[in-house]
Amino acid sequence: MTVAVVLLTTALVTVIALLAAVGAAVLARMDGATYPTTLTRAATAFAAVITLAAAVTAALSALLAYS
């Protein structure tokens, strides 16, 4: 059961990160950015979402370890 929850949560975070990256790429292209700049902005958005998810996971695991 725990493995399934972890896998589903990982899949959900990955999908959300991909959606954020696509949104950033679309907005960059609408702004008139070149394709390399668009790819850079999309990669930055993807990395930011993954980093935020990792930070939240670390904070929650630290809190749950003391309870």
Coordinates of N, CA and C in Angstrom, one line a residue, residues 14-57:
T14 N 5.3 14.6 -11.0 CA 5.9 14.7 -12.4 C 5.0 15.3 -13.4
V15 N 3.7 14.9 -13.4 CA 2.8 15.5 -14.3 C 2.5 17.0 -14.0
I16 N 2.5 17.4 -12.8 CA 2.3 18.8 -12.4 C 3.5 19.6 -12.9
A17 N 4.7 19.0 -12.7 CA 5.9 19.7 -13.1 C 6.0 19.8 -14.7
L18 N 5.5 18.8 -15.4 CA 5.5 18.9 -16.8 C 4.5 19.9 -17.3
L19 N 3.3 20.0 -16.6 CA 2.3 21.0 -17.0 C 2.8 22.4 -16.7
A20 N 3.6 22.6 -15.7 CA 4.1 23.9 -15.4 C 5.2 24.3 -16.4
A21 N 6.0 23.3 -16.8 CA 7.0 23.5 -17.9 C 6.3 23.9 -19.2
V22 N 5.3 23.2 -19.6 CA 4.6 23.5 -20.8 C 4.0 24.9 -20.8
G23 N 3.4 25.2 -19.6 CA 2.8 26.5 -19.5 C 3.8 27.6 -19.6
A24 N 5.0 27.4 -19.0 CA 6.1 28.4 -19.1 C 6.6 28.5 -20.5
A25 N 6.7 27.4 -21.2 CA 7.1 27.4 -22.6 C 6.1 28.2 -23.5
V26 N 4.8 27.9 -23.3 CA 3.8 28.6 -24.1 C 3.8 30.1 -23.8
L27 N 3.9 30.5 -22.6 CA 4.0 31.9 -22.3 C 5.3 32.5 -22.8
A28 N 6.4 31.8 -22.8 CA 7.6 32.4 -23.4 C 7.5 32.6 -24.9
R29 N 6.9 31.6 -25.6 CA 6.7 31.7 -27.0 C 5.7 32.9 -27.3
M30 N 4.7 33.0 -26.5 CA 3.7 34.1 -26.8 C 4.4 35.5 -26.6
D31 N 5.4 35.5 -25.7 CA 6.2 36.7 -25.4 C 7.2 37.0 -26.5
G32 N 7.4 36.0 -27.5 CA 8.3 36.3 -28.6 C 9.7 35.7 -28.3
A33 N 9.9 34.9 -27.4 CA 11.2 34.3 -27.1 C 11.6 33.3 -28.1
T34 N 12.9 33.1 -28.3 CA 13.4 32.1 -29.3 C 13.2 30.7 -28.7
Y35 N 13.4 29.7 -29.5 CA 13.2 28.4 -29.0 C 14.2 28.0 -27.9
P36 N 15.5 28.3 -28.0 CA 16.4 28.0 -26.9 C 16.0 28.7 -25.6
T37 N 15.5 29.9 -25.7 CA 15.1 30.6 -24.5 C 13.8 30.0 -23.9
T38 N 12.9 29.6 -24.8 CA 11.7 28.9 -24.4 C 12.0 27.6 -23.7
L39 N 13.0 26.8 -24.2 CA 13.4 25.6 -23.6 C 14.0 25.8 -22.2
T40 N 14.8 26.8 -22.1 CA 15.5 27.2 -20.9 C 14.4 27.5 -19.8
R41 N 13.4 28.3 -20.2 CA 12.4 28.7 -19.2 C 11.6 27.5 -18.8
A42 N 11.3 26.6 -19.8 CA 10.5 25.4 -19.4 C 11.3 24.5 -18.5
A43 N 12.6 24.4 -18.7 CA 13.4 23.6 -17.9 C 13.5 24.2 -16.5
T44 N 13.6 25.5 -16.4 CA 13.7 26.2 -15.1 C 12.4 26.0 -14.3
A45 N 11.3 26.1 -15.0 CA 10.0 25.9 -14.3 C 9.9 24.4 -13.8
F46 N 10.3 23.4 -14.7 CA 10.2 22.0 -14.3 C 11.1 21.8 -13.0
A47 N 12.3 22.3 -13.1 CA 13.2 22.1 -12.0 C 12.7 22.8 -10.7
A48 N 12.1 23.9 -10.8 CA 11.6 24.6 -9.7 C 10.4 23.8 -9.0
V49 N 9.6 23.2 -9.8 CA 8.5 22.4 -9.2 C 9.0 21.2 -8.5
I50 N 10.0 20.5 -9.2 CA 10.6 19.3 -8.6 C 11.3 19.7 -7.3
T51 N 12.0 20.8 -7.3 CA 12.7 21.3 -6.1 C 11.8 21.6 -5.0
L52 N 10.7 22.3 -5.3 CA 9.7 22.6 -4.3 C 9.1 21.3 -3.7
A53 N 8.8 20.4 -4.5 CA 8.2 19.1 -4.0 C 9.2 18.4 -3.1
A54 N 10.5 18.4 -3.5 CA 11.5 17.8 -2.6 C 11.6 18.5 -1.3
A55 N 11.5 19.9 -1.3 CA 11.6 20.6 0.0 C 10.4 20.3 0.9
V56 N 9.2 20.3 0.3 CA 8.0 20.0 1.1 C 8.1 18.6 1.6
T57 N 8.6 17.6 0.8 CA 8.7 16.2 1.3 C 9.7 16.2 2.5

